[in-house]
mmCIF file of C-alpha atoms and ligand atoms in Angstrom:
data_model
loop_
_atom_site.group_PDB
_atom_site.id
_atom_site.type_symbol
_atom_site.label_atom_id
_atom_site.label_comp_id
_atom_site.label_asym_id
_atom_site.label_seq_id
_atom_site.Cartn_x
_atom_site.Cartn_y
_atom_site.Cartn_z
ATOM 1 C CA UNK Y 1 -138.339 -85.341 -36.654
ATOM 2 C CA UNK Y 2 -139.950 -82.772 -34.770
ATOM 3 C CA UNK Y 3 -138.114 -84.070 -31.764
ATOM 4 C CA UNK Y 4 -134.707 -83.990 -33.103
ATOM 5 C CA UNK Y 5 -135.495 -80.358 -34.400
ATOM 6 C CA UNK Y 6 -136.240 -79.467 -31.044
ATOM 7 C CA UNK Y 7 -132.762 -80.658 -29.562
ATOM 8 C CA UNK Y 8 -130.768 -79.346 -32.207
ATOM 9 C CA UNK Y 9 -132.580 -75.749 -31.666
ATOM 10 C CA UNK Y 10 -131.714 -76.145 -28.112
ATOM 11 C CA UNK Y 11 -128.197 -77.186 -28.837
ATOM 12 C CA UNK Y 12 -127.507 -74.122 -31.334
ATOM 13 C CA UNK Y 13 -129.241 -71.702 -28.977
ATOM 14 C CA UNK Y 14 -126.869 -72.261 -26.214
ATOM 15 C CA UNK Y 15 -123.652 -72.492 -28.495
ATOM 16 C CA UNK Y 16 -121.146 -69.743 -27.640
ATOM 17 C CA UNK Y 17 -117.941 -70.413 -29.663
ATOM 18 C CA UNK Y 18 -114.451 -68.967 -28.124
ATOM 19 C CA UNK Y 19 -112.667 -69.375 -31.571
ATOM 20 C CA UNK Y 20 -113.194 -69.110 -35.566
ATOM 21 C CA UNK Y 21 -112.030 -72.885 -35.511
ATOM 22 C CA UNK Y 22 -115.050 -73.836 -32.953
ATOM 23 C CA UNK Y 23 -117.452 -71.617 -35.223
ATOM 24 C CA UNK Y 24 -116.531 -73.220 -38.367
ATOM 25 C CA UNK Y 25 -116.954 -76.789 -36.725
ATOM 26 C CA UNK Y 26 -120.421 -75.570 -36.019
ATOM 27 C CA UNK Y 27 -120.844 -74.390 -39.409
ATOM 28 C CA UNK Y 28 -119.908 -77.728 -41.023
ATOM 29 C CA UNK Y 29 -121.975 -79.702 -38.560
ATOM 30 C CA UNK Y 30 -125.331 -77.936 -39.370
ATOM 31 C CA UNK Y 31 -124.821 -76.283 -42.648
ATOM 32 C CA UNK Y 32 -122.242 -78.014 -44.243
ATOM 33 C CA UNK Y 33 -122.910 -80.093 -47.399
ATOM 34 C CA UNK Y 34 -123.177 -83.111 -45.486
ATOM 35 C CA UNK Y 35 -124.533 -81.449 -42.294
ATOM 36 C CA UNK Y 36 -127.219 -81.903 -40.324
ATOM 37 C CA UNK Y 37 -129.840 -79.483 -42.431
ATOM 38 C CA UNK Y 38 -128.922 -81.572 -45.032
ATOM 39 C CA UNK Y 39 -129.787 -84.770 -43.646
ATOM 40 C CA UNK Y 40 -133.016 -83.255 -42.273
ATOM 41 C CA UNK Y 41 -134.206 -82.207 -45.905
ATOM 42 C CA UNK Y 42 -133.026 -85.834 -47.005
ATOM 43 C CA UNK Y 43 -135.507 -87.257 -44.229
ATOM 44 C CA UNK Y 44 -137.955 -84.716 -45.164
ATOM 45 C CA UNK Y 45 -138.451 -86.264 -48.605
ATOM 46 C CA UNK Y 46 -139.448 -89.532 -46.764
ATOM 47 C CA UNK Y 47 -142.163 -88.571 -44.616
ATOM 48 C CA UNK Y 48 -145.966 -88.707 -45.431
ATOM 49 C CA UNK Y 49 -147.449 -85.807 -47.265
ATOM 50 C CA UNK Y 50 -149.585 -84.863 -44.374
ATOM 51 C CA UNK Y 51 -146.619 -84.633 -42.158
ATOM 52 C CA UNK Y 52 -144.967 -82.569 -44.973
ATOM 53 C CA UNK Y 53 -147.187 -79.826 -44.918
ATOM 54 C CA UNK Y 54 -146.426 -79.120 -41.246
ATOM 55 C CA UNK Y 55 -142.688 -80.110 -41.269
ATOM 56 C CA UNK Y 56 -141.574 -78.006 -44.465
ATOM 57 C CA UNK Y 57 -142.450 -74.851 -42.499
ATOM 58 C CA UNK Y 58 -140.633 -76.151 -39.188
ATOM 59 C CA UNK Y 59 -137.652 -76.883 -41.320
ATOM 60 C CA UNK Y 60 -137.301 -74.000 -43.418
ATOM 61 C CA UNK Y 61 -137.471 -71.961 -39.990
ATOM 62 C CA UNK Y 62 -135.084 -74.104 -38.341
ATOM 63 C CA UNK Y 63 -132.551 -73.690 -41.483
ATOM 64 C CA UNK Y 64 -132.898 -69.899 -41.318
ATOM 65 C CA UNK Y 65 -132.436 -69.809 -37.667
ATOM 66 C CA UNK Y 66 -129.283 -71.944 -37.633
ATOM 67 C CA UNK Y 67 -127.963 -69.517 -40.634
ATOM 68 C CA UNK Y 68 -128.793 -66.487 -38.758
ATOM 69 C CA UNK Y 69 -127.271 -67.606 -35.554
ATOM 70 C CA UNK Y 70 -124.143 -68.440 -37.461
ATOM 71 C CA UNK Y 71 -123.706 -64.992 -39.213
ATOM 72 C CA UNK Y 72 -124.455 -63.061 -35.914
ATOM 73 C CA UNK Y 73 -121.559 -65.181 -34.150
ATOM 74 C CA UNK Y 74 -119.373 -64.690 -37.135
ATOM 75 C CA UNK Y 75 -119.558 -60.771 -37.001
ATOM 76 C CA UNK Y 76 -119.170 -60.824 -33.204
ATOM 77 C CA UNK Y 77 -116.211 -62.731 -33.305
ATOM 78 C CA UNK Y 78 -114.501 -60.548 -35.699
ATOM 79 C CA UNK Y 79 -115.024 -57.601 -33.692
ATOM 80 C CA UNK Y 80 -113.502 -59.106 -30.738
ATOM 81 C CA UNK Y 81 -110.443 -60.064 -33.407
ATOM 82 C CA UNK Y 82 -110.004 -56.690 -34.277
ATOM 83 C CA UNK Y 83 -109.675 -55.221 -30.706
ATOM 84 C CA UNK Y 84 -107.180 -57.965 -30.179
ATOM 85 C CA UNK Y 85 -105.128 -56.824 -33.218
ATOM 86 C CA UNK Y 86 -104.829 -53.043 -32.039
ATOM 87 C CA UNK Y 87 -104.239 -54.408 -28.305
ATOM 88 C CA UNK Y 88 -106.717 -51.889 -27.158
ATOM 89 C CA UNK Y 89 -107.340 -52.498 -23.583
ATOM 90 C CA UNK Y 90 -108.797 -49.563 -21.992
ATOM 91 C CA UNK Y 91 -108.677 -50.990 -18.445
ATOM 92 C CA UNK Y 92 -104.867 -51.280 -18.898
ATOM 93 C CA UNK Y 93 -102.815 -48.041 -16.701
ATOM 94 C CA UNK Y 94 -101.477 -45.653 -19.195
ATOM 95 C CA UNK Y 95 -97.695 -45.962 -20.086
ATOM 96 C CA UNK Y 96 -96.104 -43.315 -18.593
ATOM 97 C CA UNK Y 97 -93.299 -41.587 -20.286
ATOM 98 C CA UNK Y 98 -90.014 -40.481 -18.761
ATOM 99 C CA UNK Y 99 -88.935 -36.934 -18.470
ATOM 100 C CA UNK Y 100 -85.611 -35.789 -18.977
ATOM 101 C CA UNK Y 101 -83.672 -34.174 -16.208
ATOM 102 C CA UNK Y 102 -81.606 -30.895 -16.071
ATOM 103 C CA UNK Y 103 -77.879 -31.107 -16.938
ATOM 104 C CA UNK Y 104 -75.962 -30.370 -13.575
ATOM 105 C CA UNK Y 105 -74.297 -27.305 -15.485
ATOM 106 C CA UNK Y 106 -77.536 -25.827 -16.573
ATOM 107 C CA UNK Y 107 -78.623 -26.129 -13.021
ATOM 108 C CA UNK Y 108 -75.752 -24.462 -11.595
ATOM 109 C CA UNK Y 109 -75.729 -21.731 -14.483
ATOM 110 C CA UNK Y 110 -79.494 -21.030 -13.305
ATOM 111 C CA UNK Y 111 -78.560 -20.819 -9.773
ATOM 112 C CA UNK Y 112 -75.873 -18.333 -10.557
ATOM 113 C CA UNK Y 113 -78.186 -15.991 -13.026
ATOM 114 C CA UNK Y 114 -80.898 -16.272 -10.387
ATOM 115 C CA UNK Y 115 -78.642 -14.693 -7.355
ATOM 116 C CA UNK Y 116 -77.160 -11.775 -10.004
ATOM 117 C CA UNK Y 117 -80.775 -10.862 -11.063
ATOM 118 C CA UNK Y 118 -81.881 -10.368 -7.796
ATOM 119 C CA UNK Y 119 -78.784 -7.494 -7.282
ATOM 120 C CA UNK Y 120 -80.027 -6.173 -10.789
ATOM 121 C CA UNK Y 121 -77.523 -7.551 -13.242
ATOM 122 C CA UNK Y 122 -78.923 -8.430 -16.677
ATOM 123 C CA UNK Y 123 -77.865 -11.467 -18.837
ATOM 124 C CA UNK Y 124 -75.643 -10.560 -21.838
ATOM 125 C CA UNK Y 125 -74.821 -13.130 -24.697
ATOM 126 C CA UNK Y 126 -72.430 -12.866 -27.382
ATOM 127 C CA UNK Y 127 -70.940 -15.044 -30.360
ATOM 128 C CA UNK Y 128 -68.665 -18.299 -29.652
ATOM 129 C CA UNK Y 129 -66.348 -17.459 -33.012
ATOM 130 C CA UNK Y 130 -64.838 -14.209 -32.362
ATOM 131 C CA UNK Y 131 -62.341 -11.837 -33.466
ATOM 132 C CA UNK Y 132 -59.058 -10.850 -32.136
ATOM 133 C CA UNK Y 133 -60.563 -7.190 -31.198
ATOM 134 C CA UNK Y 134 -63.281 -8.468 -29.086
ATOM 135 C CA UNK Y 135 -61.304 -11.506 -27.393
ATOM 136 C CA UNK Y 136 -57.772 -9.601 -27.137
ATOM 137 C CA UNK Y 137 -57.080 -6.319 -27.834
ATOM 138 C CA UNK Y 138 -60.034 -4.316 -26.956
ATOM 139 C CA UNK Y 139 -59.162 -6.160 -23.601
ATOM 140 C CA UNK Y 140 -56.011 -4.664 -22.987
ATOM 141 C CA UNK Y 141 -53.798 -7.694 -24.386
ATOM 142 C CA UNK Y 142 -50.857 -6.269 -26.039
ATOM 143 C CA UNK Y 143 -49.920 -7.567 -29.774
ATOM 144 C CA UNK Y 144 -47.267 -10.511 -29.215
ATOM 145 C CA UNK Y 145 -47.916 -10.336 -25.506
ATOM 146 C CA UNK Y 146 -47.308 -13.622 -23.701
ATOM 147 C CA UNK Y 147 -50.610 -12.978 -21.907
ATOM 148 C CA UNK Y 148 -52.036 -14.048 -25.152
ATOM 149 C CA UNK Y 149 -50.423 -17.546 -24.410
ATOM 150 C CA UNK Y 150 -52.341 -17.818 -21.134
ATOM 151 C CA UNK Y 151 -55.332 -18.599 -22.985
ATOM 152 C CA UNK Y 152 -54.509 -21.398 -25.470
ATOM 153 C CA UNK Y 153 -56.214 -20.411 -28.426
ATOM 154 C CA UNK Y 154 -58.191 -22.074 -30.957
ATOM 155 C CA UNK Y 155 -57.539 -20.110 -34.445
ATOM 156 C CA UNK Y 156 -59.977 -20.558 -37.175
ATOM 157 C CA UNK Y 157 -58.709 -17.895 -39.709
ATOM 158 C CA UNK Y 158 -55.843 -15.376 -40.057
ATOM 159 C CA UNK Y 159 -56.657 -11.654 -40.775
ATOM 160 C CA UNK Y 160 -59.887 -9.966 -41.212
ATOM 161 C CA UNK Y 161 -61.136 -6.358 -40.197
ATOM 162 C CA UNK Y 162 -61.145 -7.094 -36.821
ATOM 163 C CA UNK Y 163 -57.810 -9.544 -36.572
ATOM 164 C CA UNK Y 164 -57.647 -13.345 -36.668
ATOM 165 C CA UNK Y 165 -60.786 -15.175 -36.135
ATOM 166 C CA UNK Y 166 -61.053 -17.588 -33.172
ATOM 167 C CA UNK Y 167 -63.022 -19.505 -30.639
ATOM 168 C CA UNK Y 168 -63.662 -17.143 -27.788
ATOM 169 C CA UNK Y 169 -61.520 -17.951 -24.744
ATOM 170 C CA UNK Y 170 -63.655 -16.314 -22.327
ATOM 171 C CA UNK Y 171 -66.906 -14.290 -22.266
ATOM 172 C CA UNK Y 172 -64.779 -11.205 -21.636
ATOM 173 C CA UNK Y 173 -65.436 -10.547 -25.345
ATOM 174 C CA UNK Y 174 -69.232 -10.391 -24.499
ATOM 175 C CA UNK Y 175 -68.299 -7.219 -22.104
ATOM 176 C CA UNK Y 176 -66.391 -5.499 -25.014
ATOM 177 C CA UNK Y 177 -69.423 -5.995 -27.250
ATOM 178 C CA UNK Y 178 -71.819 -4.732 -24.598
ATOM 179 C CA UNK Y 179 -69.651 -1.482 -23.876
ATOM 180 C CA UNK Y 180 -69.377 -1.039 -27.458
ATOM 181 C CA UNK Y 181 -73.124 -0.932 -28.090
ATOM 182 C CA UNK Y 182 -74.474 0.993 -25.096
ATOM 183 C CA UNK Y 183 -73.850 3.598 -22.616
ATOM 184 C CA UNK Y 184 -72.918 3.285 -18.804
ATOM 185 C CA UNK Y 185 -74.155 2.208 -16.386
ATOM 186 C CA UNK Y 186 -73.963 -1.522 -17.236
ATOM 187 C CA UNK Y 187 -74.736 -4.031 -14.783
ATOM 188 C CA UNK Y 188 -74.528 -7.618 -16.607
ATOM 189 C CA UNK Y 189 -73.271 -11.116 -16.346
ATOM 190 C CA UNK Y 190 -72.304 -13.350 -19.490
ATOM 191 C CA UNK Y 191 -73.011 -16.819 -19.259
ATOM 192 C CA UNK Y 192 -71.672 -19.037 -21.992
ATOM 193 C CA UNK Y 193 -69.429 -21.800 -23.517
ATOM 194 C CA UNK Y 194 -65.479 -20.979 -24.161
ATOM 195 C CA UNK Y 195 -62.790 -22.960 -25.968
ATOM 196 C CA UNK Y 196 -59.094 -23.504 -24.924
ATOM 197 C CA UNK Y 197 -56.622 -25.924 -26.748
ATOM 198 C CA UNK Y 198 -56.167 -28.091 -23.844
ATOM 199 C CA UNK Y 199 -55.570 -31.814 -23.455
ATOM 200 C CA UNK Y 200 -58.644 -33.253 -22.121
ATOM 201 C CA UNK Y 201 -58.128 -34.717 -18.749
ATOM 202 C CA UNK Y 202 -59.920 -35.231 -15.299
ATOM 203 C CA UNK Y 203 -59.184 -31.582 -14.726
ATOM 204 C CA UNK Y 204 -59.077 -29.588 -17.992
ATOM 205 C CA UNK Y 205 -61.193 -29.862 -21.254
ATOM 206 C CA UNK Y 206 -61.205 -28.240 -24.506
ATOM 207 C CA UNK Y 207 -64.208 -26.367 -23.770
ATOM 208 C CA UNK Y 208 -65.931 -25.173 -20.630
ATOM 209 C CA UNK Y 209 -68.608 -22.700 -19.188
ATOM 210 C CA UNK Y 210 -68.068 -19.390 -17.972
ATOM 211 C CA UNK Y 211 -69.989 -16.796 -16.142
ATOM 212 C CA UNK Y 212 -68.350 -13.482 -16.268
ATOM 213 C CA UNK Y 213 -69.740 -10.284 -14.888
ATOM 214 C CA UNK Y 214 -69.341 -6.436 -15.698
ATOM 215 C CA UNK Y 215 -70.556 -3.592 -13.421
ATOM 216 C CA UNK Y 216 -69.501 0.064 -14.722
ATOM 217 C CA UNK Y 217 -71.046 3.178 -13.205
ATOM 218 C CA UNK Y 218 -69.778 6.386 -11.586
ATOM 219 C CA UNK Y 219 -67.707 5.860 -8.491
ATOM 220 C CA UNK Y 220 -67.672 1.809 -8.480
ATOM 221 C CA UNK Y 221 -64.904 0.593 -5.976
ATOM 222 C CA UNK Y 222 -63.122 -2.407 -5.344
ATOM 223 C CA UNK Y 223 -65.157 -2.462 -1.941
ATOM 224 C CA UNK Y 224 -68.343 -2.885 -4.297
ATOM 225 C CA UNK Y 225 -66.626 -5.833 -5.904
ATOM 226 C CA UNK Y 226 -65.944 -7.683 -2.746
ATOM 227 C CA UNK Y 227 -69.123 -7.171 -1.206
ATOM 228 C CA UNK Y 228 -70.872 -8.643 -4.236
ATOM 229 C CA UNK Y 229 -68.792 -11.334 -4.560
ATOM 230 C CA UNK Y 230 -69.156 -12.267 -1.032
ATOM 231 C CA UNK Y 231 -72.896 -12.225 -1.096
ATOM 232 C CA UNK Y 232 -72.698 -14.442 -4.432
ATOM 233 C CA UNK Y 233 -70.648 -17.248 -2.461
ATOM 234 C CA UNK Y 234 -72.857 -16.878 0.573
ATOM 235 C CA UNK Y 235 -76.252 -17.272 -1.579
ATOM 236 C CA UNK Y 236 -74.569 -20.301 -3.471
ATOM 237 C CA UNK Y 237 -72.801 -22.368 -1.051
ATOM 238 C CA UNK Y 238 -74.108 -21.107 2.592
ATOM 239 C CA UNK Y 239 -73.632 -18.403 5.044
ATOM 240 C CA UNK Y 240 -70.685 -19.907 6.704
ATOM 241 C CA UNK Y 241 -68.690 -19.527 3.482
ATOM 242 C CA UNK Y 242 -65.363 -17.595 3.883
ATOM 243 C CA UNK Y 243 -63.577 -15.999 1.107
ATOM 244 C CA UNK Y 244 -60.273 -14.718 0.658
ATOM 245 C CA UNK Y 245 -58.757 -12.465 -2.554
ATOM 246 C CA UNK Y 246 -55.149 -13.075 -3.624
ATOM 247 C CA UNK Y 247 -53.433 -10.334 -5.899
ATOM 248 C CA UNK Y 248 -53.439 -11.584 -9.427
ATOM 249 C CA UNK Y 249 -52.803 -10.401 -12.860
ATOM 250 C CA UNK Y 250 -55.316 -10.178 -16.004
ATOM 251 C CA UNK Y 251 -54.694 -7.553 -18.634
ATOM 252 C CA UNK Y 252 -58.081 -6.006 -18.454
ATOM 253 C CA UNK Y 253 -58.401 -5.268 -14.673
ATOM 254 C CA UNK Y 254 -56.023 -3.402 -12.706
ATOM 255 C CA UNK Y 255 -55.669 -4.250 -9.703
ATOM 256 C CA UNK Y 256 -56.536 -7.816 -10.384
ATOM 257 C CA UNK Y 257 -57.265 -10.597 -7.950
ATOM 258 C CA UNK Y 258 -58.375 -14.161 -7.614
ATOM 259 C CA UNK Y 259 -60.762 -15.353 -5.140
ATOM 260 C CA UNK Y 260 -60.894 -18.475 -2.946
ATOM 261 C CA UNK Y 261 -63.705 -19.972 -0.902
ATOM 262 C CA UNK Y 262 -63.416 -22.044 1.939
ATOM 263 C CA UNK Y 263 -63.655 -25.908 0.856
ATOM 264 C CA UNK Y 264 -67.419 -26.520 0.627
ATOM 265 C CA UNK Y 265 -66.493 -30.280 0.873
ATOM 266 C CA UNK Y 266 -64.497 -30.320 4.011
ATOM 267 C CA UNK Y 267 -65.501 -26.905 5.404
ATOM 268 C CA UNK Y 268 -61.947 -25.756 5.766
ATOM 269 C CA UNK Y 269 -60.665 -28.755 7.281
ATOM 270 C CA UNK Y 270 -58.530 -29.640 4.398
ATOM 271 C CA UNK Y 271 -59.425 -32.772 1.971
ATOM 272 C CA UNK Y 272 -58.406 -33.854 -1.262
ATOM 273 C CA UNK Y 273 -60.378 -31.516 -3.163
ATOM 274 C CA UNK Y 274 -58.831 -28.658 -1.876
ATOM 275 C CA UNK Y 275 -55.390 -30.285 -1.951
ATOM 276 C CA UNK Y 276 -55.469 -30.129 1.996
ATOM 277 C CA UNK Y 277 -55.415 -26.310 1.659
ATOM 278 C CA UNK Y 278 -58.928 -25.571 3.131
ATOM 279 C CA UNK Y 279 -59.409 -23.187 0.092
ATOM 280 C CA UNK Y 280 -60.747 -23.459 -3.417
ATOM 281 C CA UNK Y 281 -60.244 -20.804 -6.093
ATOM 282 C CA UNK Y 282 -63.352 -20.190 -7.880
ATOM 283 C CA UNK Y 283 -62.894 -16.979 -9.881
ATOM 284 C CA UNK Y 284 -60.997 -14.165 -11.341
ATOM 285 C CA UNK Y 285 -61.902 -10.591 -10.782
ATOM 286 C CA UNK Y 286 -60.731 -6.991 -10.652
ATOM 287 C CA UNK Y 287 -61.085 -3.524 -11.429
ATOM 288 C CA UNK Y 288 -61.675 -2.760 -15.280
ATOM 289 C CA UNK Y 289 -58.334 -1.371 -16.615
ATOM 290 C CA UNK Y 290 -58.849 2.401 -17.758
ATOM 291 C CA UNK Y 291 -57.570 1.108 -21.257
ATOM 292 C CA UNK Y 292 -60.160 -1.364 -21.735
ATOM 293 C CA UNK Y 293 -62.989 1.506 -21.240
ATOM 294 C CA UNK Y 294 -61.271 3.974 -23.371
ATOM 295 C CA UNK Y 295 -61.093 1.279 -26.296
ATOM 296 C CA UNK Y 296 -65.018 1.037 -26.040
ATOM 297 C CA UNK Y 297 -65.042 4.958 -26.198
ATOM 298 C CA UNK Y 298 -66.271 5.204 -22.413
ATOM 299 C CA UNK Y 299 -65.136 8.014 -20.488
ATOM 300 C CA UNK Y 300 -62.275 6.630 -18.039
ATOM 301 C CA UNK Y 301 -62.229 9.609 -16.061
ATOM 302 C CA UNK Y 302 -66.055 9.568 -15.477
ATOM 303 C CA UNK Y 303 -66.745 6.030 -14.938
ATOM 304 C CA UNK Y 304 -64.890 2.935 -13.136
ATOM 305 C CA UNK Y 305 -66.023 -0.454 -13.026
ATOM 306 C CA UNK Y 306 -65.380 -4.149 -11.755
ATOM 307 C CA UNK Y 307 -65.292 -7.487 -13.902
ATOM 308 C CA UNK Y 308 -64.955 -11.025 -12.673
ATOM 309 C CA UNK Y 309 -65.435 -14.235 -14.305
ATOM 310 C CA UNK Y 310 -65.813 -18.077 -12.882
ATOM 311 C CA UNK Y 311 -66.116 -21.225 -14.690
ATOM 312 C CA UNK Y 312 -69.451 -23.118 -14.183
ATOM 313 C CA UNK Y 313 -67.713 -26.621 -13.940
ATOM 314 C CA UNK Y 314 -65.499 -25.641 -10.941
ATOM 315 C CA UNK Y 315 -68.440 -24.525 -8.908
ATOM 316 C CA UNK Y 316 -70.526 -27.403 -9.992
ATOM 317 C CA UNK Y 317 -67.619 -29.742 -9.014
ATOM 318 C CA UNK Y 318 -67.794 -28.145 -5.660
ATOM 319 C CA UNK Y 319 -71.424 -28.132 -5.085
ATOM 320 C CA UNK Y 320 -71.868 -32.000 -6.177
ATOM 321 C CA UNK Y 321 -68.418 -33.335 -5.452
ATOM 322 C CA UNK Y 322 -67.747 -34.097 -9.234
ATOM 323 C CA UNK Y 323 -64.030 -35.201 -9.814
ATOM 324 C CA UNK Y 324 -63.928 -35.565 -13.391
ATOM 325 C CA UNK Y 325 -64.689 -32.979 -15.757
ATOM 326 C CA UNK Y 326 -65.214 -35.304 -18.686
ATOM 327 C CA UNK Y 327 -68.665 -36.727 -16.855
ATOM 328 C CA UNK Y 328 -70.039 -33.303 -17.987
ATOM 329 C CA UNK Y 329 -69.610 -34.000 -21.498
ATOM 330 C CA UNK Y 330 -70.143 -37.661 -22.061
ATOM 331 C CA UNK Y 331 -73.708 -37.979 -21.702
ATOM 332 C CA UNK Y 332 -73.671 -40.953 -19.555
ATOM 333 C CA UNK Y 333 -77.232 -41.241 -18.758
ATOM 334 C CA UNK Y 334 -76.382 -42.783 -15.210
ATOM 335 C CA UNK Y 335 -74.621 -39.557 -14.502
ATOM 336 C CA UNK Y 336 -77.029 -37.326 -15.621
ATOM 337 C CA UNK Y 337 -79.960 -39.034 -14.059
ATOM 338 C CA UNK Y 338 -78.781 -38.416 -10.637
ATOM 339 C CA UNK Y 339 -79.819 -34.797 -11.095
ATOM 340 C CA UNK Y 340 -83.368 -35.622 -12.492
ATOM 341 C CA UNK Y 341 -84.874 -34.606 -8.969
ATOM 342 C CA UNK Y 342 -83.960 -31.250 -9.747
ATOM 343 C CA UNK Y 343 -86.446 -30.539 -12.567
ATOM 344 C CA UNK Y 344 -87.522 -27.089 -12.595
HETATM 345 N N1 LIG M 401 -61.704 -13.649 -18.376
HETATM 346 C C1 LIG M 401 -60.917 -14.338 -17.322
HETATM 347 C C2 LIG M 401 -60.562 -15.664 -17.607
HETATM 348 O O1 LIG M 401 -61.211 -16.369 -18.460
HETATM 349 C C3 LIG M 401 -61.812 -14.060 -15.859
HETATM 350 C C4 LIG M 401 -61.810 -12.764 -15.325
HETATM 351 C C5 LIG M 401 -62.796 -11.777 -15.912
HETATM 352 C C6 LIG M 401 -60.724 -12.251 -14.446
HETATM 353 C C7 LIG M 401 -62.807 -10.723 -15.441
HETATM 354 C C8 LIG M 401 -61.017 -10.767 -14.096
HETATM 355 C C9 LIG M 401 -62.054 -10.158 -14.661
HETATM 356 O O2 LIG M 401 -59.730 -16.396 -17.110
#
C-alpha cells in the first residue's frame, strides 16, 4: 500500500493539466466516488491493525495532498481562462489608429490666408444667410439690374428690413459688414462658402468657396492692388508665374479687372486645362466704387481702396490638377487620402 501511495504521489506532483477537461479527469481518477483514494480507503479496511496505525496517517495526508493539488490547479486554470477571455496579451504591438487628413480646399485656404497674413491682412467672417442689402444693394447693384442675374441667387424669403433673404453669392457681403462696423483703414480677407443656383457638373457647383480681400486707406491705388496680387501669385504658384489683367465689370468696383496667371500646369505652353491659351483666370478685382464707400458711411473723398475675390476650388484645381469640382464634396476617401501627407 505504501508503495502505491508513493507512486501516486509522484504522479500527482508532476501533473500539469493544459485544460479543464484534463483537470476533471484527474479529479475523477483520484477524488471521484469510484476513484483511487476511495479504493485505497477500502483497501485500508483490510490491513492489519498494526499497519492501520501507520497507514491511517499516511493515507489521510495523501488525500489532503491530492485535494490541495486539485484546488490549486483549478484556480490557476481559471486565471489563465479569464485573461484569454479579455484577449489581454501585453506583448502584442498596439493597435495604431489612422489619422484623418486635411481636405484639399482647407489646405489651400490655409496657404492663401498665410500669404495675406504676412502682408498684414486680418481674417474676417460673416453669415452665409444674407439680406439683399449686404449681398447686393450696398455693393452698388441697382434694383432690377441684370447684374443681379450674374450671380444666380438662392432666395430664401421675400421682404424683410434689409430686403430679401438669400444664401450669399459671394463673401463681398462680409466686406460691407466690416465697413459698417468699423472705421478705415481696413485690411482684411474674407474666406467662406458661397452659393449659386447652377447645375452641378465637373465645372460648376451650387456652392463653392471664396477668399475675398479688401484694403481701404488714404491713397490706395491700382498699383498697390497689382503689386499685392502679383506677390500673392508668386508665393502661391512660384516665382516664374506671370500675371495679366483684363478689363472687366463688377458693380462694386471701378475700374474692374480679371486677373489671369500663366497656366501652372503647362507653364504657359498650352494644355487642356487652360484651353490651349497658356493663361488661366483666377480672380476678379478692382478699385472699390465710391458709392460702396458712401453706402457704408466711409468718406469716399478721403479714402480709396481695392477689393479682390477668388474661388478656392479654382486654385486648388490648378495646384493639384483636379479636373472635376464634384470630387471636393463627394467625400470619396480614395480622393481625400491623397492629401493626408499634408497634415499640419
Ligand atoms: N465678388 C466677386 C465675385 O464673387 C469677386 C470680386 C470681389 C470682384 C472683389 C471684384 C472685387 O465674383
